[in-house]
PDB file of C-alpha atoms and ligand atoms in Angstrom:
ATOM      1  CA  UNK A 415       0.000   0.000   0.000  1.00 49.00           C
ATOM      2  CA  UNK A 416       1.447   3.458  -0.801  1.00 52.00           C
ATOM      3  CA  UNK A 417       2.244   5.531   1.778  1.00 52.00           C
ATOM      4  CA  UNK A 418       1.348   8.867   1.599  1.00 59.00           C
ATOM      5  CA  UNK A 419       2.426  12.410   3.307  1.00 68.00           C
ATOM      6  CA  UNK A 420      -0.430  14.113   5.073  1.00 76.00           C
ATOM      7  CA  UNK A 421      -0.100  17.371   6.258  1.00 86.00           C
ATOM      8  CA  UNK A 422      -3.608  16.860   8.483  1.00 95.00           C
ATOM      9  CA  UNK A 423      -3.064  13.586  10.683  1.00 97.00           C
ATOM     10  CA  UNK A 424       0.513  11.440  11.549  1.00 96.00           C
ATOM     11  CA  UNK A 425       0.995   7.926  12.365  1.00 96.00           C
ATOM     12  CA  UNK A 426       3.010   7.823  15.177  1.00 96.00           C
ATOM     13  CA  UNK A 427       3.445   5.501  18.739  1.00 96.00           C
ATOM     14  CA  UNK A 428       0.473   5.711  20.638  1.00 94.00           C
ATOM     15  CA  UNK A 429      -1.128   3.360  23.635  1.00 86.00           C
ATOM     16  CA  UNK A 430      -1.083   0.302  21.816  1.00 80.00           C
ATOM     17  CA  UNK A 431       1.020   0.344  18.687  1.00 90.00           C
ATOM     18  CA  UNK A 432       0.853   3.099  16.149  1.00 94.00           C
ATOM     19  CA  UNK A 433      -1.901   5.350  16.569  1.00 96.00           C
ATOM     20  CA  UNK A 434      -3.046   8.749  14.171  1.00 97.00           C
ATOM     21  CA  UNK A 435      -2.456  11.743  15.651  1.00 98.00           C
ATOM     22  CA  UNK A 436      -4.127  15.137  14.495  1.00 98.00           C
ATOM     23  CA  UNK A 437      -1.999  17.794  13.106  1.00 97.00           C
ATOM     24  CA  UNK A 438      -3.823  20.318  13.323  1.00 96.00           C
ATOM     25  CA  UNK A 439      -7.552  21.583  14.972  1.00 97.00           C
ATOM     26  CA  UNK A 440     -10.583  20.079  13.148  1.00 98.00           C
ATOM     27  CA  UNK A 441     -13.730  21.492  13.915  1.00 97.00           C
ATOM     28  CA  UNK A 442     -16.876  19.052  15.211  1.00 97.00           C
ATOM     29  CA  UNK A 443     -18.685  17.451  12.622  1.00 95.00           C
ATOM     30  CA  UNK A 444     -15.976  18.639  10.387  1.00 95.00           C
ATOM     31  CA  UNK A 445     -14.617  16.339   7.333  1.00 95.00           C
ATOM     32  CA  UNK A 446     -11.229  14.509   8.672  1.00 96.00           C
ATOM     33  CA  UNK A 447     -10.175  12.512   5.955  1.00 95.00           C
ATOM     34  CA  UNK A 448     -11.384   9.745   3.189  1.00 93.00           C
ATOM     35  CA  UNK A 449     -10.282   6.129   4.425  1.00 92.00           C
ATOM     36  CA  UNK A 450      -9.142   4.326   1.338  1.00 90.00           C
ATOM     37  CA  UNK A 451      -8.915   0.881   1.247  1.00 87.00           C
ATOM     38  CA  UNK A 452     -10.930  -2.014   0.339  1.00 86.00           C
ATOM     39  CA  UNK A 453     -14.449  -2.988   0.651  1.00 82.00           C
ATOM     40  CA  UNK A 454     -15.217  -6.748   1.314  1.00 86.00           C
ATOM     41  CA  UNK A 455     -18.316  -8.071   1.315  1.00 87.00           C
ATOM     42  CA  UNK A 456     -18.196 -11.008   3.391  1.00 86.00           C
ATOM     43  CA  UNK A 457     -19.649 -12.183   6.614  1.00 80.00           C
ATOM     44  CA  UNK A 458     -16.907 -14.356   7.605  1.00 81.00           C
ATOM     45  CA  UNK A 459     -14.072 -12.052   6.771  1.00 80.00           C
ATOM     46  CA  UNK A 460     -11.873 -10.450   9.479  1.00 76.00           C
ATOM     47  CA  UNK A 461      -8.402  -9.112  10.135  1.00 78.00           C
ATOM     48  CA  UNK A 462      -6.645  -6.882  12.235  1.00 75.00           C
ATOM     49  CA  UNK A 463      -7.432  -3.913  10.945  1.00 80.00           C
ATOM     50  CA  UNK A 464     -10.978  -4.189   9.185  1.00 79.00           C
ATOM     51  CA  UNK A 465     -13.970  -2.070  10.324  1.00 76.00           C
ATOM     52  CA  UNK A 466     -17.080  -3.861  10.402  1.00 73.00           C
ATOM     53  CA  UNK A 467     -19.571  -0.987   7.689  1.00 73.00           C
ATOM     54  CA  UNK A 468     -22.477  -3.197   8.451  1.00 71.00           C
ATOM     55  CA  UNK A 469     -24.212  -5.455   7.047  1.00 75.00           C
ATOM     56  CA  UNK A 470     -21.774  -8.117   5.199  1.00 81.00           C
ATOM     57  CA  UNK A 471     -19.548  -5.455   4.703  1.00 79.00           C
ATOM     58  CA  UNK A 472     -16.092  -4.739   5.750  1.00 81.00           C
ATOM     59  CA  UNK A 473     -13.136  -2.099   5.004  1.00 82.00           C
ATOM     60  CA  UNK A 474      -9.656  -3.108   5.014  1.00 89.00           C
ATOM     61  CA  UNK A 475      -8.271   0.357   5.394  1.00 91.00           C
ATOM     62  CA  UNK A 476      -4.994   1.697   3.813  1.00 91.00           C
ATOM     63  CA  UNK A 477      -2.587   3.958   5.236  1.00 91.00           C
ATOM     64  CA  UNK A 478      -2.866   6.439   7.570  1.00 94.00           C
ATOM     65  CA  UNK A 479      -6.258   5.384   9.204  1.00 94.00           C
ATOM     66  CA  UNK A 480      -5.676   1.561   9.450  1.00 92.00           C
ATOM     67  CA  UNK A 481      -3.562   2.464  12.133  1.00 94.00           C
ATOM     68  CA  UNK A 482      -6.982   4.273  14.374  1.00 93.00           C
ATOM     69  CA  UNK A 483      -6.863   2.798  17.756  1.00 92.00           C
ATOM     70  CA  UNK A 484     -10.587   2.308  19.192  1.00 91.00           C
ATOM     71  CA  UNK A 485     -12.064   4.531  22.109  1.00 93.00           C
ATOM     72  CA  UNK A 486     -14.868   4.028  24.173  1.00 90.00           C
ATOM     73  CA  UNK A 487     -15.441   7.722  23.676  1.00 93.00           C
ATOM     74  CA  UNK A 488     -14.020   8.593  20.285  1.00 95.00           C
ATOM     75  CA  UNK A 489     -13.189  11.902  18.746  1.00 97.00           C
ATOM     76  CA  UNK A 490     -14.503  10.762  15.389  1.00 96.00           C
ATOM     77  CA  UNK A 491     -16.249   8.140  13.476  1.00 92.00           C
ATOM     78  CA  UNK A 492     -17.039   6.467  10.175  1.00 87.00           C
ATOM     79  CA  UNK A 493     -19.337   8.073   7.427  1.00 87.00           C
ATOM     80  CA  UNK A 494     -20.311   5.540   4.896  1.00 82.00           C
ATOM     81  CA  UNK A 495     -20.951   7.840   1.819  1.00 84.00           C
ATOM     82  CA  UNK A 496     -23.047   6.652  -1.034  1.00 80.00           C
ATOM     83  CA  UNK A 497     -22.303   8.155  -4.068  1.00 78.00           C
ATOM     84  CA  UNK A 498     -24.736   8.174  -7.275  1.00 83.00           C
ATOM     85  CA  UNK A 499     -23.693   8.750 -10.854  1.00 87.00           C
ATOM     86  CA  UNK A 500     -26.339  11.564 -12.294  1.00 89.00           C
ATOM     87  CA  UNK A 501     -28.195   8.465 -14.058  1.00 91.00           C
ATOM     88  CA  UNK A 502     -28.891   6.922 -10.461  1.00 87.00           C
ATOM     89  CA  UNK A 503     -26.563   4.579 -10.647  1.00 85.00           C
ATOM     90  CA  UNK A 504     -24.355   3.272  -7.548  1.00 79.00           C
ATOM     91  CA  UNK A 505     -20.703   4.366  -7.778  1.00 80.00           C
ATOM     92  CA  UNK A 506     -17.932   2.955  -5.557  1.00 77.00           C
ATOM     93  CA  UNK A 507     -18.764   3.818  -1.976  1.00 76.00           C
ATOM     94  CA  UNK A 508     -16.346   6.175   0.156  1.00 84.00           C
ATOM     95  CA  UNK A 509     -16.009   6.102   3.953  1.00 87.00           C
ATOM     96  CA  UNK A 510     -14.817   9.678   5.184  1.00 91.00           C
ATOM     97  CA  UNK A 511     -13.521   9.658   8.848  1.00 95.00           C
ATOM     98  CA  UNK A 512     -15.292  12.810  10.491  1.00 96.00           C
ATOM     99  CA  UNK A 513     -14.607  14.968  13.535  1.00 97.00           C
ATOM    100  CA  UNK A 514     -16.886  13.360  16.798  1.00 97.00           C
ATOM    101  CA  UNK A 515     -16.192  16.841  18.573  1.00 97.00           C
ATOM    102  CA  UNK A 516     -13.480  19.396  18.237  1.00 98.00           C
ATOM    103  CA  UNK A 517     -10.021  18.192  17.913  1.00 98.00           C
ATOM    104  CA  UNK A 518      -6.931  20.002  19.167  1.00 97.00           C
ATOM    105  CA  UNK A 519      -3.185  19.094  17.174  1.00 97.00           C
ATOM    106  CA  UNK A 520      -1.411  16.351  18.772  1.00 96.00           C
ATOM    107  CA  UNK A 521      -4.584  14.730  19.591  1.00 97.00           C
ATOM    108  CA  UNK A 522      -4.750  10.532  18.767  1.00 97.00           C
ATOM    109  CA  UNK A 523      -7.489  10.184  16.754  1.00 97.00           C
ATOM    110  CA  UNK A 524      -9.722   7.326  17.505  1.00 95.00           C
ATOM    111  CA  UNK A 525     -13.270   5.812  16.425  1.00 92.00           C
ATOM    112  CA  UNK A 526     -15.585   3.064  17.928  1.00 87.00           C
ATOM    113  CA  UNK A 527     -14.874  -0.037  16.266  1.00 81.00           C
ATOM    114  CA  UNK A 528     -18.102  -1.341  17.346  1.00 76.00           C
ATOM    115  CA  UNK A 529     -16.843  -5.111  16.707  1.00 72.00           C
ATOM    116  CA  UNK A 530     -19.979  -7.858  16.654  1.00 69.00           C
ATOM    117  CA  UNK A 531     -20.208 -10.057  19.994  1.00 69.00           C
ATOM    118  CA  UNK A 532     -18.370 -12.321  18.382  1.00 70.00           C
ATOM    119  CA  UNK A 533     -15.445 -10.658  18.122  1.00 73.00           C
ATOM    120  CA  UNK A 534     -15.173  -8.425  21.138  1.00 76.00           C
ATOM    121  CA  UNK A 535     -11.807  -8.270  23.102  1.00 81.00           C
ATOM    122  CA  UNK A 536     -11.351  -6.598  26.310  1.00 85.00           C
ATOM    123  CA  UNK A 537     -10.603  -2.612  26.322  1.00 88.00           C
ATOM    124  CA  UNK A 538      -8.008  -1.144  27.972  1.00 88.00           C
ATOM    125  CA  UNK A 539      -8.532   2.845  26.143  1.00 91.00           C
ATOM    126  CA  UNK A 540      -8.311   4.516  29.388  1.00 91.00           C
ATOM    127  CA  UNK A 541     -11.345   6.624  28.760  1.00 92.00           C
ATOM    128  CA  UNK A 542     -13.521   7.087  31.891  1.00 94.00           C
ATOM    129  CA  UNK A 543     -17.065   5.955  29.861  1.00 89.00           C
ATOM    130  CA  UNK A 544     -14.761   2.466  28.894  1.00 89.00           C
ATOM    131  CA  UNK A 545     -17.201   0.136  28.313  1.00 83.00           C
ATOM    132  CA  UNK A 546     -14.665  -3.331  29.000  1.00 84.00           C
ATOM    133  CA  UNK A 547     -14.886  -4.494  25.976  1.00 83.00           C
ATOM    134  CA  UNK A 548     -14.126  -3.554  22.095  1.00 83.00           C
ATOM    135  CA  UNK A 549     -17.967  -4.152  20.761  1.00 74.00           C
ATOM    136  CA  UNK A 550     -20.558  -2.444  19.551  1.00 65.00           C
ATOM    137  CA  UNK A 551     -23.343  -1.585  17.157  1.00 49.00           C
ATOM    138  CA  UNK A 552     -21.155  -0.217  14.788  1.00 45.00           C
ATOM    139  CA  UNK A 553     -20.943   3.944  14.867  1.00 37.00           C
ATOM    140  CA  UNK A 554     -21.451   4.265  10.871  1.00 41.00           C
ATOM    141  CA  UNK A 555     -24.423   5.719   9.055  1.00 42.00           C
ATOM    142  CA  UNK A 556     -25.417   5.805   5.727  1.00 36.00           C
ATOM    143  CA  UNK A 557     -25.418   8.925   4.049  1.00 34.00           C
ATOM    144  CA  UNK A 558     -27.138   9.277   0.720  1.00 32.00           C
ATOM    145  CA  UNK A 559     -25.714  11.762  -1.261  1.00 33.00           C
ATOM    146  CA  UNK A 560     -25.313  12.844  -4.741  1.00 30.00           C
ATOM    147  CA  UNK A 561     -22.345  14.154  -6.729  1.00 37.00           C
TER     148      UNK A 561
HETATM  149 ZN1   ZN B1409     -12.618   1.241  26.250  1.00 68.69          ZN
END
């Protein structure tokens, strides 16, 4: 996977592993970043770093945001964007990684993965609200939107 330079978020040690760290203030409800990577859709599939999009699907994420640690209270979570050629068509779907709250630089940036039962491992984020465990609903909604 090509790395690439960002001048909005670094990959650097964090709590466990690598973590991405702001680089600069985004605003709440503010556009972060796209997540590239690749969409699987399959039930069974897992890995380290896939986030569970609902459904069947999965994203294995490229660099920098494979590397967001989880939070029980994150500063930002997963948009799902569905995007529509003019003739109504479904194009390739992109997940943007948006601001929870405000962010100050130097900030880890982290999301919910909101694993299924089956694959929840204890948490250890350190955030006061920490649920115990890595599980959830899953944090990402589904945004229509046209071009
Ligand atoms: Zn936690």
């Amino acid at each position: 996977m090509k790395q690439r330079r960002s001048k909005k978020v670094a990959v650097e040690p964090a709590r466990h592993g690598l973590g991405v760290f702001a680089k600069r203030h985004f605003q709440a409800r503010r556009y972060v970043g796209r997540v590239r990577g690749r969409i699987v859709s399959d039930p069974n599939y897992s890995s380290h770093y896939c986030m569970d999009l609902g459904g069947d699907l999965s994203l294995e994420p490229g660099a920098p945001f494979r590397y967001l640690n989880h939070s029980c209270s994150p500063n930002c979570l997963l948009v799902l964007v569905q995007v529509e050629y003019e003739d109504g068509s479904p194009a390739e779907a992109e997940i943007w990684l948006e601001a929870a709250r405000d962010i100050h630089p130097r900030e880890e940036l982290t999301i919910d993965y909101g694993w299924p039962v089956e694959s929840a491992m204890p948490c250890d984020c350190g955030s006061p609200n920490c649920r115990g465990w890595i599980v959830g609903e899953g944090s990402l909604e589904a945004v229509a939107q046209a071009p």
